[in-house]
Rosetta silent file (secondary structure, phi, psi, omega in degrees, C-alpha in Angstrom):
SEQUENCE: XXXXXXXXXXXXXXXXXXXXXXXXXXXXXXXXXXXXXXXXXXXXXXXXXXXXXXXXXXXXXXXXXXXXXXXXXXXXXXXXXXXXXXXXXXXXXXXXXXXXXXXXXXXXXXXXXXXXXXXXXXXXXXXXXXXXXXXX
SCORE:     score description
SCORE:     0.000 S_00000001
   1 L     0.000  -25.151 -170.442    9.533  -17.214  -25.822 S_00000001
   2 L  -113.422  -23.263  162.746    7.401  -18.831  -22.952 S_00000001
   3 L   -73.297  108.786 -148.181    4.602  -20.428  -24.691 S_00000001
   4 H   -99.698  -17.883  168.541    5.099  -23.652  -25.440 S_00000001
   5 H   -81.725  -36.829 -179.623    1.733  -24.226  -27.670 S_00000001
   6 H   -71.339  -37.994  174.426    2.391  -21.065  -29.992 S_00000001
   7 H   -40.401  -55.046 -159.008    6.198  -22.395  -30.059 S_00000001
   8 H   -79.287  -40.660 -158.581    4.984  -25.670  -31.366 S_00000001
   9 H   -82.515  -40.388 -164.935    2.475  -24.091  -33.817 S_00000001
  10 H   -76.489  -46.532 -177.912    5.356  -21.637  -35.265 S_00000001
  11 H   -60.715  -42.537 -176.429    7.976  -24.606  -35.345 S_00000001
  12 H   -65.290  -47.732 -173.625    5.326  -26.710  -37.366 S_00000001
  13 H   -61.950  -40.199 -179.241    4.416  -24.369  -39.671 S_00000001
  14 H   -56.667  -44.069  169.254    8.174  -23.436  -40.720 S_00000001
  15 H   -62.986  -25.453  168.198    8.731  -27.270  -41.122 S_00000001
  16 H   -67.167  -33.150 -179.638    5.754  -27.625  -43.308 S_00000001
  17 H   -97.600   -9.142  170.395    6.657  -24.948  -45.383 S_00000001
  18 L  -170.597   88.656 -152.712   10.373  -25.359  -45.676 S_00000001
  19 L   -75.772   -8.793 -171.765   11.810  -28.057  -43.372 S_00000001
  20 L   -96.053   -6.702  179.511   15.488  -27.164  -44.354 S_00000001
  21 L   -66.591  142.981  172.745   15.196  -23.469  -42.751 S_00000001
  22 L  -105.928  150.865  178.055   16.788  -22.849  -39.518 S_00000001
  23 E   -89.945  113.237 -172.801   14.832  -21.485  -36.923 S_00000001
  24 E  -100.975  141.126  151.551   16.196  -18.379  -34.607 S_00000001
  25 E  -147.215 -176.880 -175.369   14.881  -17.861  -31.364 S_00000001
  26 E   -79.109  143.899 -162.333   15.841  -16.720  -27.955 S_00000001
  27 L   -53.130  122.711 -175.066   18.505  -19.047  -26.515 S_00000001
  28 L    78.724    2.476  176.957   16.824  -21.820  -24.485 S_00000001
  29 L   -68.738  162.989  166.062   13.356  -20.695  -25.485 S_00000001
  30 H   -60.317  -27.183  178.016   10.285  -22.742  -26.026 S_00000001
  31 H   -61.246  -57.546 -173.192   10.686  -21.773  -29.703 S_00000001
  32 H   -62.745  -29.520  172.221   13.964  -23.303  -30.131 S_00000001
  33 H   -53.393  -70.317 -169.298   12.684  -26.313  -27.984 S_00000001
  34 H   -48.162  -42.621 -178.330   10.086  -26.976  -30.257 S_00000001
  35 H   -60.705  -43.327 -177.377   12.086  -26.449  -33.352 S_00000001
  36 H   -79.939  -23.292 -172.206   14.647  -29.170  -32.223 S_00000001
  37 H   -93.297  -15.135  173.749   12.091  -31.654  -31.268 S_00000001
  38 L   -97.704    7.313  168.770   10.311  -31.697  -34.433 S_00000001
  39 L    84.781   30.487  163.417   14.059  -31.895  -36.306 S_00000001
  40 L   -93.162  148.813  176.406   14.611  -28.304  -37.386 S_00000001
  41 L   -76.135  147.994 -172.889   18.061  -26.718  -37.210 S_00000001
  42 E  -125.579  162.999  164.293   17.746  -23.976  -34.601 S_00000001
  43 E  -132.818  115.714  167.795   19.844  -21.102  -33.869 S_00000001
  44 E   -47.547   79.576  178.434   20.429  -19.907  -30.152 S_00000001
  45 E   -82.516  144.050  166.440   20.038  -15.972  -30.225 S_00000001
  46 E  -127.636  146.369 -176.337   21.528  -14.078  -27.312 S_00000001
  47 E   -96.031  126.743 -172.364   21.409  -10.641  -26.577 S_00000001
  48 L   -77.798  -31.481 -150.370   24.581   -8.051  -25.966 S_00000001
  49 L  -126.900   10.579 -172.978   22.595   -5.312  -24.538 S_00000001
  50 E  -129.436  155.214  166.277   19.910   -7.138  -22.471 S_00000001
  51 L  -107.871  149.483 -159.658   19.718   -8.574  -19.189 S_00000001
  52 E   -95.919  138.100  167.407   18.845  -11.827  -18.266 S_00000001
  53 L  -101.588  149.019 -173.650   16.423  -13.456  -15.610 S_00000001
  54 L   -32.246  -29.868 -175.640   16.998  -16.579  -13.689 S_00000001
  55 L   -86.230   -3.814  169.992   14.630  -18.337  -15.867 S_00000001
  56 L   100.000  -12.185  174.584   16.593  -17.632  -19.056 S_00000001
  57 L   -70.684 -179.318 -179.035   14.184  -14.788  -20.391 S_00000001
  58 E   -98.918  170.036 -166.920   15.135  -11.655  -20.959 S_00000001
  59 L   -78.951  149.206 -176.987   14.555   -8.909  -18.164 S_00000001
  60 L   -78.567  166.257 -175.915   11.363   -7.153  -19.441 S_00000001
  61 L   -64.395  -23.132 -172.681   11.957   -3.445  -20.857 S_00000001
  62 L   -83.671  -24.778  175.939    9.899   -1.851  -18.383 S_00000001
  63 L   -61.500  145.373  164.193   12.231   -3.081  -15.451 S_00000001
  64 L   -73.252  138.952  168.430   15.150   -0.951  -14.335 S_00000001
  65 L    88.233   33.134 -175.320   18.531   -2.418  -15.540 S_00000001
  66 L   -85.334  -43.207 -170.835   16.683   -4.268  -18.557 S_00000001
  67 E   -99.891  141.885 -177.331   19.277   -2.504  -21.078 S_00000001
  68 L  -101.847  134.821  179.128   22.759   -2.785  -20.770 S_00000001
  69 L  -104.958  -12.605  179.863   24.309    0.800  -21.776 S_00000001
  70 L  -100.635  122.592 -174.410   27.797    0.139  -21.499 S_00000001
  71 H   -59.336  -47.438  179.975   29.737   -1.090  -24.469 S_00000001
  72 H   -57.147  -60.034 -172.436   32.336   -2.695  -21.847 S_00000001
  73 H   -53.764  -51.693  173.773   29.620   -4.258  -19.917 S_00000001
  74 H   -61.281  -40.104  158.156   27.791   -5.520  -22.844 S_00000001
  75 H   -40.150  -48.407 -178.288   31.133   -7.059  -24.316 S_00000001
  76 H   -73.109  -32.755  165.154   31.712   -8.632  -21.452 S_00000001
  77 H   -65.041  -49.870  174.896   28.532  -10.120  -21.268 S_00000001
  78 H   -66.121  -31.355  167.090   28.900  -11.609  -24.810 S_00000001
  79 H   -71.112  -35.919  175.121   32.173  -12.995  -24.456 S_00000001
  80 H   -54.233  -43.197 -172.535   30.883  -14.859  -21.315 S_00000001
  81 H   -76.144  -31.486 -151.142   27.895  -16.391  -23.175 S_00000001
  82 H  -104.144  -35.211 -176.066   30.000  -17.135  -26.688 S_00000001
  83 H   -83.755  -46.677 -163.312   33.037  -18.158  -24.900 S_00000001
  84 H  -107.533  -34.704  171.733   31.895  -19.687  -21.471 S_00000001
  85 L    88.396   27.154 -172.767   28.375  -20.666  -22.259 S_00000001
  86 E  -135.381  178.495  179.299   26.985  -18.869  -19.202 S_00000001
  87 E  -158.358  130.298  158.365   25.230  -15.632  -18.435 S_00000001
  88 E   -68.015  134.512 -173.796   24.906  -13.769  -15.105 S_00000001
  89 E  -117.608  153.444 -146.530   21.221  -12.926  -14.270 S_00000001
  90 L   -75.593  -20.587  175.326   19.633   -9.894  -12.740 S_00000001
  91 L   -84.111   -8.434 -174.035   18.917  -12.189   -9.739 S_00000001
  92 L   112.758  -52.819 -178.396   22.691  -13.208   -9.264 S_00000001
  93 L   -75.219  137.120  154.229   22.988  -16.672  -10.170 S_00000001
  94 E   -53.277  131.438 -179.833   24.811  -17.887  -13.218 S_00000001
  95 E  -126.659  170.166 -178.281   22.687  -19.922  -15.653 S_00000001
  96 E   -94.288  144.686  167.131   23.987  -22.017  -18.552 S_00000001
  97 L  -163.402   95.209 -173.908   23.309  -20.628  -21.998 S_00000001
  98 L   -40.047  136.304 -176.141   23.648  -21.453  -25.635 S_00000001
  99 L  -140.294   72.038  162.693   25.044  -18.597  -28.045 S_00000001
 100 L   -63.739  -40.652  166.051   24.603  -19.539  -31.741 S_00000001
 101 E  -143.516  148.882  179.254   23.963  -15.810  -32.693 S_00000001
 102 E   -98.481  114.531  171.257   24.363  -12.446  -31.096 S_00000001
 103 E   -79.383  101.672 -163.468   21.574   -9.762  -31.257 S_00000001
 104 L  -100.544  120.868  178.583   22.737   -6.410  -31.471 S_00000001
 105 L   -60.538  127.835  172.624   19.651   -3.317  -31.235 S_00000001
 106 L   -94.371    1.048 -150.092   20.419   -1.115  -34.057 S_00000001
 107 L   -88.448  -28.851 -172.241   18.128    1.290  -32.775 S_00000001
 108 L   -61.794  168.993  173.933   20.681    2.924  -30.256 S_00000001
 109 L   -79.103  -44.952  170.850   22.518    6.058  -30.527 S_00000001
 110 L   -94.414   25.423 -170.465   25.861    4.435  -30.503 S_00000001
 111 H   -71.434  -24.270  169.080   24.913    1.356  -32.272 S_00000001
 112 H   -65.579  -46.632 -175.249   27.389    1.256  -35.017 S_00000001
 113 H   -61.780  -30.914  173.400   30.221    2.052  -32.729 S_00000001
 114 H   -62.185  -40.717  171.405   29.079   -0.501  -30.644 S_00000001
 115 H   -69.637  -32.920  171.816   28.999   -3.138  -33.059 S_00000001
 116 H   -71.065  -42.656  178.411   32.514   -2.447  -34.219 S_00000001
 117 H   -63.069  -27.130 -176.906   33.826   -2.550  -30.763 S_00000001
 118 H   -87.347  -23.192  156.155   32.169   -5.796  -29.990 S_00000001
 119 H   -60.712  -13.975  176.507   33.622   -7.187  -33.312 S_00000001
 120 H   -73.999  -63.396 -171.375   37.178   -6.258  -32.232 S_00000001
 121 H   -57.318  -38.643  164.043   36.671   -7.804  -29.052 S_00000001
 122 H   -52.463  -44.451 -159.263   35.367  -11.235  -30.541 S_00000001
 123 H   -85.373  -39.790  170.106   38.019  -11.382  -33.062 S_00000001
 124 H   -46.801  -33.551  179.255   40.734  -10.362  -30.462 S_00000001
 125 L   -81.871    7.951 -168.582   39.252  -13.280  -28.203 S_00000001
 126 L    74.958   16.738 -176.613   39.544  -15.479  -30.982 S_00000001
 127 L   -83.004  111.864  177.898   36.226  -15.785  -31.715 S_00000001
 128 L   -83.623  133.234 -159.628   35.006  -16.788  -35.220 S_00000001
 129 L  -111.636  154.723  163.221   32.022  -14.730  -36.634 S_00000001
 130 L   144.409 -171.992 -171.799   29.813  -15.810  -39.662 S_00000001
 131 L   -68.044  145.716  172.875   26.881  -17.868  -40.482 S_00000001
 132 L   -72.365  164.416  178.111   26.636  -20.679  -38.242 S_00000001
 133 H   -30.929  -56.586  178.053   28.053  -23.994  -39.304 S_00000001
 134 H   -54.912  -45.328  176.145   24.724  -25.380  -39.865 S_00000001
 135 H   -48.769  -29.999 -174.763   23.399  -22.664  -41.779 S_00000001
 136 L   -48.120    0.000    0.000   25.931  -23.033  -44.342 S_00000001
């Protein structure tokens, strides 16, 4: 997410193999920037159950509070990112973020229940779900 050289190599490889593919990457990352720079369609992915750093990266899992364990807090974060285009960081300030897709970790004990709750909350807020328009 932060290595520009590696991101450029990945984006170029995808473009050479199949330039009509959509390159998914962490929102605002070097990977999505590299993909956009060479003309790939990109999908900026945000994370429902992870906290963010002031530079837009995810809080490393080894740090306290890297994971959001409350469904209510995760849903509130997703709604802010999807509808408002911002996320509150671990350091306090809010930063702009683009949310084309939302990642849900399926390895949690309540993953299915959380996915259902998030889906209901997004629908209730009027958010349309499905493939990004550019990926159709």
